[in-house]
Amino acid sequence: MKIYNTLTRTKEEFTPLEEGKVKMYACGITVSGEAHIGHGYQALIYDVMRKFLEKQGYKVTYARNYTDVDDKIIAKSKETGIPADKYAADMIKKIDAVMAEMDIDDPTLWLKATENIGNIIKFILRLIESGHAYPAECGDVYFNVSSFKRYGCLSNRSVEDMLDGVRVENGEQKKSPADFALWKAAKEGEIFWQSPWGKGRPGWHIECSAMNMAAFGDQIDIHGGGRDLIFPHHENEIAQTESLTGKQFAKYWTHNGLIKVNGQKMSKSLGNSLLLEDLLKKYSNEAVKFALLQTNYRNDNNLTDGIFDEAEKHMTDFYTIIEKVESKFGKGKSGNAQIDKRFDAVMSDDFNTALALSDLFGLFKEISRKCAADDSSAADDVYQIRKTYSLLGLFKKDAKAYLEKYAQKADAEIPQNIKELAEKRWQAKQSKNWAEADKLRAELDSLGYVVKDSKDGYTIINK
């Protein structure tokens, strides 16, 4: 199988450091707020990667972290009056609950910054001893970027480029503006731990390096995270770890694209953040996964209006066929090896979930044809799809129950007059009365509805 490696900017044949075993780490959530769709997307991507590697026979040890102390969490603590450690613990409980609702498995290891303070301090001490870090009089400790000659290898940027626009904040005592904090002295009223440099807390970047070393040793096979972490976070992880060990930290660096909403980067300042909890109140977790996995993980994922409604319609259509087949022939037992073989081939090319999902339309069309022709092998096809695509978190539910819950819910949300207008427009289009079809589309748009056409019919979407 091949994996795209951000470090080399090429797809590479996957060969783990130790035969048959994979050590994998993905940067998790900073728990300063509730889980949004971006958090869910990243967790889903690495859950899929882990499961596919296991399907290929590897013994995977997969670690994720929670950043449970940082500037944002401290700011939230001051804002709410809740102690930083309690605020973080409460938020982790909420995030865990919504991820369980999303049906995303826990990693092998959960790592938290606050549970690794001793490991972090030891790591920093070793960097100071080796000349790669220095303490400042104010109690901060900084990494000396000039001491690591490969700095910029992941982001493909020079130190000069990185310094463009960078300024030293008040109170910082860096030798160079490029240097970054490993340890931060605590300000009055902030959460702190005792250290050789006084009361303070870890910097953001050091936690992942120290936790990785404690969990896995000097090297790991796969390190992942969002593309926004390439610089400075992952660049700094490489510098810290490789300065200490003299070895390549991670053999493969993987990064998922960013979430956009109608073409704009999702952010609190733009007011377009989609909370995972809110989405799951309206859509099935399988529809949310289908919508997210339609895009190759390395590309930005643009969530346009109606994308989740459309995904729910696709899942409803698939489950309708499944229900017909299982009611008619019962549940298959022997499966269809060709379906599984095709899935493996597609996913072996850098986890191509987009192509794996597009294959479903042809598969279900053939299953529907078989069912109509009283061909009982349709049941084996359904059995195989359920088994194979469960790796993506799909087709795990009882078909009848799914349809009762989501098909009826979706149908009930569309007013009758809107359904009638949409049907008139469809009939006009079938009769090639384009002017009438356009007029009805405009009327639907003015009422707040969009109609998306496909070869199988149309979907009404509430804007």
CSV table of C-alpha atoms in Angstrom, one decimal:
chain,number,residue,atom,x,y,z
A,1,MET,CA,0.0,0.0,0.0
A,2,LYS,CA,1.1,3.6,-0.6
A,3,ILE,CA,0.8,6.6,1.7
A,4,TYR,CA,1.4,10.2,0.8
A,5,ASN,CA,4.3,11.5,2.9
A,6,THR,CA,4.2,15.3,3.6
A,7,LEU,CA,7.9,15.2,4.4
A,8,THR,CA,8.9,13.9,1.0
A,9,ARG,CA,5.9,15.3,-0.9
A,10,THR,CA,5.4,11.9,-2.7
A,11,LYS,CA,3.4,8.8,-2.3
A,12,GLU,CA,5.6,6.1,-0.8
A,13,GLU,CA,5.3,2.3,-0.4
A,14,PHE,CA,4.4,1.8,3.3
A,15,THR,CA,7.1,-0.2,5.1
A,16,PRO,CA,6.9,0.0,9.0
A,17,LEU,CA,9.9,0.4,11.2
A,18,GLU,CA,9.2,-3.1,12.7
A,19,GLU,CA,7.7,-5.8,10.5
A,20,GLY,CA,4.0,-6.4,11.2
A,21,LYS,CA,3.7,-3.5,13.7
A,22,VAL,CA,2.6,0.1,13.3
A,23,LYS,CA,3.2,2.9,15.8
A,24,MET,CA,0.8,5.8,15.0
A,25,TYR,CA,0.1,9.1,16.6
A,26,ALA,CA,-2.4,11.8,15.7
A,27,CYS,CA,-2.6,15.3,17.3
A,28,GLY,CA,-6.0,15.5,19.0
A,29,ILE,CA,-8.1,18.3,20.3
A,30,THR,CA,-7.2,21.4,22.4
A,31,VAL,CA,-10.1,21.3,24.8
A,32,SER,CA,-10.9,25.0,24.9
A,33,GLY,CA,-14.3,24.5,23.4
A,34,GLU,CA,-16.8,21.9,22.3
A,35,ALA,CA,-16.1,19.5,19.4
A,36,HIS,CA,-16.9,20.9,16.0
A,37,ILE,CA,-17.1,19.2,12.6
A,38,GLY,CA,-13.3,19.7,12.0
A,39,HIS,CA,-12.5,17.7,15.2
A,40,GLY,CA,-14.9,15.0,14.1
A,41,TYR,CA,-13.4,14.9,10.6
A,42,GLN,CA,-9.8,14.5,11.8
A,43,ALA,CA,-10.7,11.9,14.3
A,44,LEU,CA,-12.7,10.0,11.7
A,45,ILE,CA,-9.8,10.1,9.1
A,46,TYR,CA,-7.3,8.6,11.5
A,47,ASP,CA,-9.8,6.1,12.8
A,48,VAL,CA,-10.2,4.9,9.2
A,49,MET,CA,-6.5,4.8,8.6
A,50,ARG,CA,-5.9,2.8,11.8
A,51,LYS,CA,-8.7,0.3,10.9
A,52,PHE,CA,-7.5,-0.2,7.3
A,53,LEU,CA,-3.9,-0.9,8.5
A,54,GLU,CA,-5.4,-3.5,10.9
A,55,LYS,CA,-7.3,-5.0,8.0
A,56,GLN,CA,-4.0,-5.4,6.2
A,57,GLY,CA,-2.8,-7.5,9.1
A,58,TYR,CA,-0.7,-4.9,11.0
A,59,LYS,CA,-0.8,-4.7,14.8
A,60,VAL,CA,-1.5,-1.0,15.3
A,61,THR,CA,-0.8,0.9,18.4
A,62,TYR,CA,-2.6,4.2,17.9
A,63,ALA,CA,-2.2,7.2,20.2
A,64,ARG,CA,-4.1,10.5,20.3
A,65,ASN,CA,-3.7,13.4,22.7
A,66,TYR,CA,-5.8,15.9,24.4
A,67,THR,CA,-4.2,19.3,25.0
A,68,ASP,CA,-5.7,20.1,28.4
A,69,VAL,CA,-3.6,23.1,29.3
A,70,ASP,CA,-2.7,26.0,27.1
A,71,ASP,CA,-3.3,29.8,26.6
A,72,LYS,CA,-6.9,29.3,25.3
A,73,ILE,CA,-7.9,27.0,28.1
A,74,ILE,CA,-6.5,29.5,30.7
A,75,ALA,CA,-8.4,32.3,28.9
A,76,LYS,CA,-11.6,30.3,29.1
A,77,SER,CA,-10.9,29.6,32.8
A,78,LYS,CA,-10.7,33.3,33.5
A,79,GLU,CA,-13.8,34.0,31.4
A,80,THR,CA,-16.0,31.4,33.2
A,81,GLY,CA,-14.4,31.4,36.6
A,82,ILE,CA,-13.9,27.7,36.5
A,83,PRO,CA,-10.4,26.4,37.4
A,84,ALA,CA,-8.5,25.5,34.3
A,85,ASP,CA,-8.0,21.9,35.2
A,86,LYS,CA,-11.7,21.4,36.0
A,87,TYR,CA,-12.7,23.3,32.8
A,88,ALA,CA,-10.5,21.0,30.7
A,89,ALA,CA,-11.8,17.8,32.4
A,90,ASP,CA,-15.4,18.8,31.9
A,91,MET,CA,-14.8,19.6,28.3
A,92,ILE,CA,-13.1,16.3,27.7
A,93,LYS,CA,-16.2,14.5,29.1
A,94,LYS,CA,-18.4,16.4,26.6
A,95,ILE,CA,-16.1,15.7,23.7
A,96,ASP,CA,-15.8,12.0,24.6
A,97,ALA,CA,-19.6,11.8,24.6
A,98,VAL,CA,-20.1,13.4,21.2
A,99,MET,CA,-17.4,11.3,19.7
A,100,ALA,CA,-19.1,8.2,21.0
A,101,GLU,CA,-22.3,9.4,19.4
A,102,MET,CA,-20.3,9.8,16.2
A,103,ASP,CA,-19.3,6.1,16.6
A,104,ILE,CA,-15.6,6.8,16.4
A,105,ASP,CA,-13.5,4.3,18.4
A,106,ASP,CA,-11.1,5.3,21.1
A,107,PRO,CA,-7.4,5.1,20.2
A,108,THR,CA,-5.2,2.4,21.9
A,109,LEU,CA,-3.7,5.2,24.1
A,110,TRP,CA,-5.2,8.4,25.2
A,111,LEU,CA,-2.5,10.9,26.2
A,112,LYS,CA,-2.9,14.1,28.1
A,113,ALA,CA,-0.4,17.0,28.6
A,114,THR,CA,-1.3,17.4,32.3
A,115,GLU,CA,-0.5,13.7,32.9
A,116,ASN,CA,2.9,14.0,31.4
A,117,ILE,CA,4.4,17.0,33.1
A,118,GLY,CA,7.3,14.9,34.5
A,119,ASN,CA,8.1,13.5,31.1
A,120,ILE,CA,7.9,17.0,29.6
A,121,ILE,CA,10.3,18.5,32.2
A,122,LYS,CA,12.8,15.6,31.7
A,123,PHE,CA,12.7,16.2,27.9
A,124,ILE,CA,13.4,19.9,28.3
A,125,LEU,CA,16.3,19.3,30.7
A,126,ARG,CA,17.9,17.0,28.2
A,127,LEU,CA,17.5,19.6,25.5
A,128,ILE,CA,19.2,22.2,27.7
A,129,GLU,CA,22.0,19.8,28.5
A,130,SER,CA,22.6,19.1,24.8
A,131,GLY,CA,22.7,22.8,23.9
A,132,HIS,CA,19.4,22.8,22.0
A,133,ALA,CA,17.5,24.9,24.5
A,134,TYR,CA,18.1,27.6,27.0
A,135,PRO,CA,16.3,29.0,30.1
A,136,ALA,CA,15.5,32.7,30.3
A,137,GLU,CA,15.7,34.8,33.5
A,138,CYS,CA,11.9,35.2,33.5
A,139,GLY,CA,11.4,31.5,33.9
A,140,ASP,CA,10.6,30.6,30.3
A,141,VAL,CA,12.6,28.0,28.4
A,142,TYR,CA,13.1,28.3,24.7
A,143,PHE,CA,14.3,26.0,21.9
A,144,ASN,CA,17.3,27.3,20.0
A,145,VAL,CA,16.1,26.9,16.3
A,146,SER,CA,19.6,27.7,14.9
A,147,SER,CA,20.9,24.6,16.7
A,148,PHE,CA,18.8,22.3,14.4
A,149,LYS,CA,20.1,22.6,10.8
A,150,ARG,CA,17.1,20.8,9.3
A,151,TYR,CA,14.6,23.2,10.6
A,152,GLY,CA,11.9,23.8,7.9
A,153,CYS,CA,12.3,20.3,6.4
A,154,LEU,CA,8.6,19.5,6.8
A,155,SER,CA,7.0,22.8,5.7
A,156,ASN,CA,9.7,23.4,3.1
A,157,ARG,CA,10.4,26.9,4.4
A,158,SER,CA,13.6,28.7,5.3
A,159,VAL,CA,14.0,30.3,8.7
A,160,GLU,CA,14.1,33.7,6.9
A,161,ASP,CA,10.7,33.0,5.4
A,162,MET,CA,9.3,32.0,8.7
A,163,LEU,CA,10.5,35.2,10.4
A,164,ASP,CA,8.6,37.3,8.0
A,165,GLY,CA,6.0,39.1,10.1
A,166,VAL,CA,7.1,37.4,13.4
A,167,ARG,CA,7.6,39.7,16.4
A,168,VAL,CA,8.8,39.1,19.9
A,169,GLU,CA,6.0,39.5,22.4
A,170,ASN,CA,6.4,41.7,25.5
A,171,GLY,CA,8.2,39.8,28.2
A,172,GLU,CA,9.7,37.2,25.9
A,173,GLN,CA,13.5,36.8,26.3
A,174,LYS,CA,14.4,34.9,23.1
A,175,LYS,CA,17.8,34.9,21.6
A,176,SER,CA,16.2,34.8,18.2
A,177,PRO,CA,12.6,35.6,17.1
A,178,ALA,CA,12.4,32.1,15.5
A,179,ASP,CA,13.0,30.4,18.9
A,180,PHE,CA,9.8,28.9,20.5
A,181,ALA,CA,8.7,28.3,24.1
A,182,LEU,CA,9.2,24.8,25.7
A,183,TRP,CA,8.1,26.0,29.1
A,184,LYS,CA,6.2,29.1,30.1
A,185,ALA,CA,6.5,30.9,33.4
A,186,ALA,CA,3.1,31.1,35.1
A,187,LYS,CA,1.4,34.5,35.4
A,188,GLU,CA,-0.4,35.5,38.6
A,189,GLY,CA,-3.5,33.4,39.1
A,190,GLU,CA,-2.7,30.9,36.3
A,191,ILE,CA,-2.5,27.1,36.7
A,192,PHE,CA,1.1,26.0,37.2
A,193,TRP,CA,3.5,23.1,38.1
A,194,GLN,CA,6.8,23.3,39.9
A,195,SER,CA,9.9,23.0,37.7
A,196,PRO,CA,13.6,23.7,37.8
A,197,TRP,CA,12.8,27.1,36.3
A,198,GLY,CA,10.0,28.0,38.8
A,199,LYS,CA,6.3,27.8,38.6
A,200,GLY,CA,5.0,27.3,35.0
A,201,ARG,CA,3.4,25.0,32.4
A,202,PRO,CA,4.5,23.4,29.2
A,203,GLY,CA,4.5,25.1,25.8
A,204,TRP,CA,2.2,23.6,23.2
A,205,HIS,CA,4.8,21.9,20.9
A,206,ILE,CA,6.8,20.1,23.6
A,207,GLU,CA,3.9,18.0,24.9
A,208,CYS,CA,3.6,15.9,21.7
A,209,SER,CA,7.3,15.2,21.5
A,210,ALA,CA,7.5,14.2,25.2
A,211,MET,CA,4.3,12.1,25.1
A,212,ASN,CA,5.4,10.3,22.0
A,213,MET,CA,8.8,9.4,23.5
A,214,ALA,CA,7.2,8.1,26.7
A,215,ALA,CA,4.7,6.0,24.8
A,216,PHE,CA,6.7,4.8,21.8
A,217,GLY,CA,10.4,5.5,22.3
A,218,ASP,CA,12.6,7.5,19.8
A,219,GLN,CA,10.7,6.8,16.6
A,220,ILE,CA,7.2,6.2,15.2
A,221,ASP,CA,5.8,5.1,11.9
A,222,ILE,CA,3.0,7.5,11.2
A,223,HIS,CA,2.4,11.0,12.6
A,224,GLY,CA,-0.8,12.7,11.6
A,225,GLY,CA,-2.9,15.8,12.1
A,226,GLY,CA,-4.6,18.7,10.3
A,227,ARG,CA,-2.7,20.5,7.5
A,228,ASP,CA,-2.7,23.6,9.6
A,229,LEU,CA,-0.3,21.9,12.1
A,230,ILE,CA,2.5,21.4,9.6
A,231,PHE,CA,4.0,24.8,10.6
A,232,PRO,CA,4.8,25.5,13.3
A,233,HIS,CA,3.6,22.6,15.4
A,234,HIS,CA,4.9,19.6,13.6
A,235,GLU,CA,8.0,21.4,12.4
A,236,ASN,CA,8.8,22.1,16.0
A,237,GLU,CA,8.1,18.5,17.0
A,238,ILE,CA,10.7,17.3,14.5
A,239,ALA,CA,13.2,19.8,15.7
A,240,GLN,CA,12.8,19.0,19.4
A,241,THR,CA,12.7,15.2,19.0
A,242,GLU,CA,15.4,14.8,16.4
A,243,SER,CA,17.8,17.2,18.3
A,244,LEU,CA,17.5,14.8,21.2
A,245,THR,CA,17.6,11.4,19.5
A,246,GLY,CA,19.6,12.0,16.3
A,247,LYS,CA,17.1,9.8,14.6
A,248,GLN,CA,14.2,10.4,12.2
A,249,PHE,CA,11.2,11.1,14.4
A,250,ALA,CA,8.3,9.9,12.2
A,251,LYS,CA,8.8,7.9,9.0
A,252,TYR,CA,5.5,9.1,7.4
A,253,TRP,CA,3.9,12.4,8.0
A,254,THR,CA,0.2,12.6,7.0
A,255,HIS,CA,-2.1,15.6,7.0
A,256,ASN,CA,-5.8,16.0,6.4
A,257,GLY,CA,-7.2,19.1,4.6
A,258,LEU,CA,-9.1,21.8,6.3
A,259,ILE,CA,-12.9,22.1,6.7
A,260,LYS,CA,-14.5,24.9,4.7
A,261,VAL,CA,-18.1,26.0,4.9
A,262,ASN,CA,-19.4,27.3,1.5
A,263,GLY,CA,-15.9,28.0,0.4
A,264,GLN,CA,-14.8,29.8,3.6
A,265,LYS,CA,-12.5,28.5,6.2
A,266,MET,CA,-14.5,27.5,9.2
A,267,SER,CA,-13.8,29.7,12.2
A,268,LYS,CA,-15.5,31.2,15.2
A,269,SER,CA,-14.8,34.7,14.0
A,270,LEU,CA,-16.8,34.1,10.8
A,271,GLY,CA,-19.6,32.5,12.8
A,272,ASN,CA,-19.7,29.4,10.6
A,273,SER,CA,-18.5,26.7,13.0
A,274,LEU,CA,-20.6,23.6,12.9
A,275,LEU,CA,-20.8,21.9,16.2
A,276,LEU,CA,-20.7,18.1,15.9
A,277,GLU,CA,-23.4,17.7,18.6
A,278,ASP,CA,-25.8,19.9,16.6
A,279,LEU,CA,-25.2,18.0,13.3
A,280,LEU,CA,-25.9,14.7,15.1
A,281,LYS,CA,-29.2,15.9,16.4
A,282,LYS,CA,-30.4,16.4,12.8
A,283,TYR,CA,-28.5,13.7,10.8
A,284,SER,CA,-27.4,10.1,11.3
A,285,ASN,CA,-23.7,9.6,12.2
A,286,GLU,CA,-23.5,7.5,9.0
A,287,ALA,CA,-24.7,10.4,6.8
A,288,VAL,CA,-22.2,12.8,8.5
A,289,LYS,CA,-19.4,10.3,7.8
A,290,PHE,CA,-20.6,9.7,4.2
A,291,ALA,CA,-20.5,13.5,3.6
A,292,LEU,CA,-17.0,13.9,5.1
A,293,LEU,CA,-15.4,10.8,3.4
A,294,GLN,CA,-16.6,11.8,-0.1
A,295,THR,CA,-13.5,14.0,-0.4
A,296,ASN,CA,-9.9,12.7,-0.4
A,297,TYR,CA,-8.5,13.3,3.1
A,298,ARG,CA,-5.6,15.4,1.8
A,299,ASN,CA,-7.9,17.9,0.1
A,300,ASP,CA,-9.9,20.7,1.8
A,301,ASN,CA,-13.4,19.5,2.6
A,302,ASN,CA,-15.9,22.1,1.4
A,303,LEU,CA,-19.2,21.7,3.2
A,304,THR,CA,-21.8,23.3,0.9
A,305,ASP,CA,-25.4,24.0,1.7
A,306,GLY,CA,-27.3,20.7,1.6
A,307,ILE,CA,-24.3,18.4,1.7
A,308,PHE,CA,-25.6,16.5,4.8
A,309,ASP,CA,-29.2,16.4,3.5
A,310,GLU,CA,-27.8,14.9,0.2
A,311,ALA,CA,-25.7,12.4,2.2
A,312,GLU,CA,-28.7,11.4,4.3
A,313,LYS,CA,-30.7,10.8,1.0
A,314,HIS,CA,-27.9,8.6,-0.3
A,315,MET,CA,-27.8,6.6,2.9
A,316,THR,CA,-31.6,6.3,2.9
A,317,ASP,CA,-31.5,5.0,-0.7
A,318,PHE,CA,-28.8,2.4,0.1
A,319,TYR,CA,-30.7,1.2,3.2
A,320,THR,CA,-33.9,1.0,1.2
A,321,ILE,CA,-32.2,-1.5,-1.1
A,322,ILE,CA,-30.7,-3.3,1.8
A,323,GLU,CA,-34.1,-3.6,3.5
A,324,LYS,CA,-35.7,-5.0,0.3
A,325,VAL,CA,-32.9,-7.6,-0.1
A,326,GLU,CA,-32.8,-8.7,3.5
A,327,SER,CA,-36.6,-9.0,3.7
A,328,LYS,CA,-36.7,-11.0,0.5
A,329,PHE,CA,-33.7,-13.3,0.9
A,330,GLY,CA,-32.6,-13.0,4.5
A,331,LYS,CA,-29.0,-12.0,5.4
A,332,GLY,CA,-26.3,-13.4,3.2
A,333,LYS,CA,-23.5,-15.5,4.7
A,334,SER,CA,-20.8,-16.2,2.1
A,335,GLY,CA,-20.1,-12.6,0.9
A,336,ASN,CA,-18.6,-11.4,-2.3
A,337,ALA,CA,-14.8,-11.4,-2.3
A,338,GLN,CA,-14.6,-9.1,-5.4
A,339,ILE,CA,-16.3,-6.3,-3.5
A,340,ASP,CA,-13.7,-6.6,-0.7
A,341,LYS,CA,-10.8,-6.9,-3.1
A,342,ARG,CA,-11.8,-3.8,-4.9
A,343,PHE,CA,-12.2,-1.9,-1.6
A,344,ASP,CA,-8.7,-3.0,-0.5
A,345,ALA,CA,-7.2,-1.9,-3.9
A,346,VAL,CA,-8.8,1.6,-3.7
A,347,MET,CA,-7.9,2.1,0.0
A,348,SER,CA,-4.4,0.9,-0.5
A,349,ASP,CA,-3.8,4.0,-2.7
A,350,ASP,CA,-3.4,6.5,0.2
A,351,PHE,CA,-6.7,5.7,1.8
A,352,ASN,CA,-8.9,6.8,-1.1
A,353,THR,CA,-12.3,6.9,0.7
A,354,ALA,CA,-13.7,9.1,-2.1
A,355,LEU,CA,-13.3,6.4,-4.7
A,356,ALA,CA,-14.5,3.7,-2.3
A,357,LEU,CA,-17.8,5.6,-1.7
A,358,SER,CA,-18.3,6.3,-5.4
A,359,ASP,CA,-18.1,2.6,-6.0
A,360,LEU,CA,-21.2,2.1,-3.8
A,361,PHE,CA,-23.6,3.6,-6.4
A,362,GLY,CA,-22.7,1.0,-9.0
A,363,LEU,CA,-22.7,-1.8,-6.4
A,364,PHE,CA,-26.2,-0.9,-5.2
A,365,LYS,CA,-27.5,-0.5,-8.7
A,366,GLU,CA,-26.4,-4.1,-9.5
A,367,ILE,CA,-27.8,-5.4,-6.2
A,368,SER,CA,-31.2,-3.7,-7.0
A,369,ARG,CA,-31.2,-5.4,-10.4
A,370,LYS,CA,-30.4,-8.8,-8.8
A,371,CYS,CA,-33.2,-8.3,-6.3
A,372,ALA,CA,-35.7,-7.6,-9.0
A,373,ALA,CA,-34.5,-10.7,-10.9
A,374,ASP,CA,-34.9,-12.9,-7.8
A,375,ASP,CA,-31.2,-13.5,-7.7
A,376,SER,CA,-30.4,-14.4,-4.1
A,377,SER,CA,-26.7,-13.6,-4.5
A,378,ALA,CA,-27.9,-10.0,-3.9
A,379,ALA,CA,-28.0,-11.0,-0.2
A,380,ASP,CA,-24.3,-12.0,-0.3
A,381,ASP,CA,-23.4,-8.7,-1.9
A,382,VAL,CA,-25.2,-6.8,0.9
A,383,TYR,CA,-23.5,-8.9,3.5
A,384,GLN,CA,-20.1,-8.1,2.0
A,385,ILE,CA,-20.9,-4.4,1.8
A,386,ARG,CA,-22.0,-4.3,5.4
A,387,LYS,CA,-18.8,-6.1,6.4
A,388,THR,CA,-16.3,-4.2,4.3
A,389,TYR,CA,-17.7,-0.7,4.6
A,390,SER,CA,-18.2,-0.9,8.3
A,391,LEU,CA,-14.5,0.1,8.3
A,392,LEU,CA,-15.7,3.5,7.2
A,393,GLY,CA,-18.4,3.4,9.8
A,394,LEU,CA,-21.2,2.7,7.3
A,395,PHE,CA,-24.0,0.2,7.1
A,396,LYS,CA,-23.8,-0.9,10.7
A,397,LYS,CA,-27.5,-0.2,11.5
A,398,ASP,CA,-30.6,-2.3,11.2
A,399,ALA,CA,-32.1,-1.2,7.8
A,400,LYS,CA,-35.7,-1.0,8.8
A,401,ALA,CA,-35.0,1.0,12.0
A,402,TYR,CA,-32.7,3.4,10.0
A,403,LEU,CA,-35.4,4.0,7.4
A,404,GLU,CA,-38.1,4.5,10.0
A,405,LYS,CA,-36.0,7.1,11.9
A,406,TYR,CA,-34.3,9.1,9.1
A,407,ALA,CA,-36.4,8.7,6.0
A,408,GLN,CA,-39.6,9.7,7.8
A,409,LYS,CA,-37.8,12.5,9.6
A,410,ALA,CA,-36.4,14.0,6.4
A,411,ASP,CA,-39.8,13.7,4.6
A,412,ALA,CA,-41.7,15.3,7.5
A,413,GLU,CA,-39.4,18.3,7.5
A,414,ILE,CA,-40.4,19.3,3.9
A,415,PRO,CA,-43.8,21.1,3.7
A,416,GLN,CA,-46.3,19.6,1.3
A,417,ASN,CA,-46.5,22.8,-0.9
A,418,ILE,CA,-42.7,22.6,-1.4
A,419,LYS,CA,-42.9,18.9,-2.4
A,420,GLU,CA,-45.6,19.7,-4.9
A,421,LEU,CA,-43.6,22.6,-6.5
A,422,ALA,CA,-40.5,20.3,-6.7
A,423,GLU,CA,-42.5,17.6,-8.4
A,424,LYS,CA,-44.0,20.0,-10.9
A,425,ARG,CA,-40.5,21.3,-11.7
A,426,TRP,CA,-39.3,17.7,-12.1
A,427,GLN,CA,-42.1,16.9,-14.5
A,428,ALA,CA,-41.5,20.1,-16.5
A,429,LYS,CA,-37.9,19.2,-16.8
A,430,GLN,CA,-38.7,15.7,-18.0
A,431,SER,CA,-41.0,17.3,-20.6
A,432,LYS,CA,-38.1,19.6,-21.6
A,433,ASN,CA,-40.1,22.6,-20.6
A,434,TRP,CA,-37.0,24.5,-19.4
A,435,ALA,CA,-38.6,27.8,-19.0
A,436,GLU,CA,-41.3,26.4,-16.6
A,437,ALA,CA,-38.6,24.4,-14.8
A,438,ASP,CA,-36.5,27.5,-14.3
A,439,LYS,CA,-39.5,29.5,-13.1
A,440,LEU,CA,-40.4,26.8,-10.5
A,441,ARG,CA,-36.7,26.5,-9.3
A,442,ALA,CA,-36.7,30.3,-8.7
A,443,GLU,CA,-39.9,30.1,-6.8
A,444,LEU,CA,-38.5,27.3,-4.6
A,445,ASP,CA,-35.3,29.3,-4.1
A,446,SER,CA,-37.4,32.3,-2.9
A,447,LEU,CA,-39.1,30.1,-0.4
A,448,GLY,CA,-35.8,28.9,1.0
A,449,TYR,CA,-35.4,25.5,-0.8
A,450,VAL,CA,-32.9,24.2,-3.3
A,451,VAL,CA,-33.5,21.2,-5.5
A,452,LYS,CA,-30.5,19.1,-6.4
A,453,ASP,CA,-31.0,16.8,-9.4
A,454,SER,CA,-29.4,13.4,-10.0
A,455,LYS,CA,-29.9,10.7,-12.6
A,456,ASP,CA,-32.2,8.9,-10.1
A,457,GLY,CA,-34.4,11.9,-9.3
A,458,TYR,CA,-34.1,15.0,-7.1
A,459,THR,CA,-33.4,16.0,-3.5
A,460,ILE,CA,-35.2,18.9,-1.8
A,461,ILE,CA,-32.9,20.8,0.6
A,462,ASN,CA,-33.8,23.4,3.1
A,463,LYS,CA,-31.3,26.2,2.8
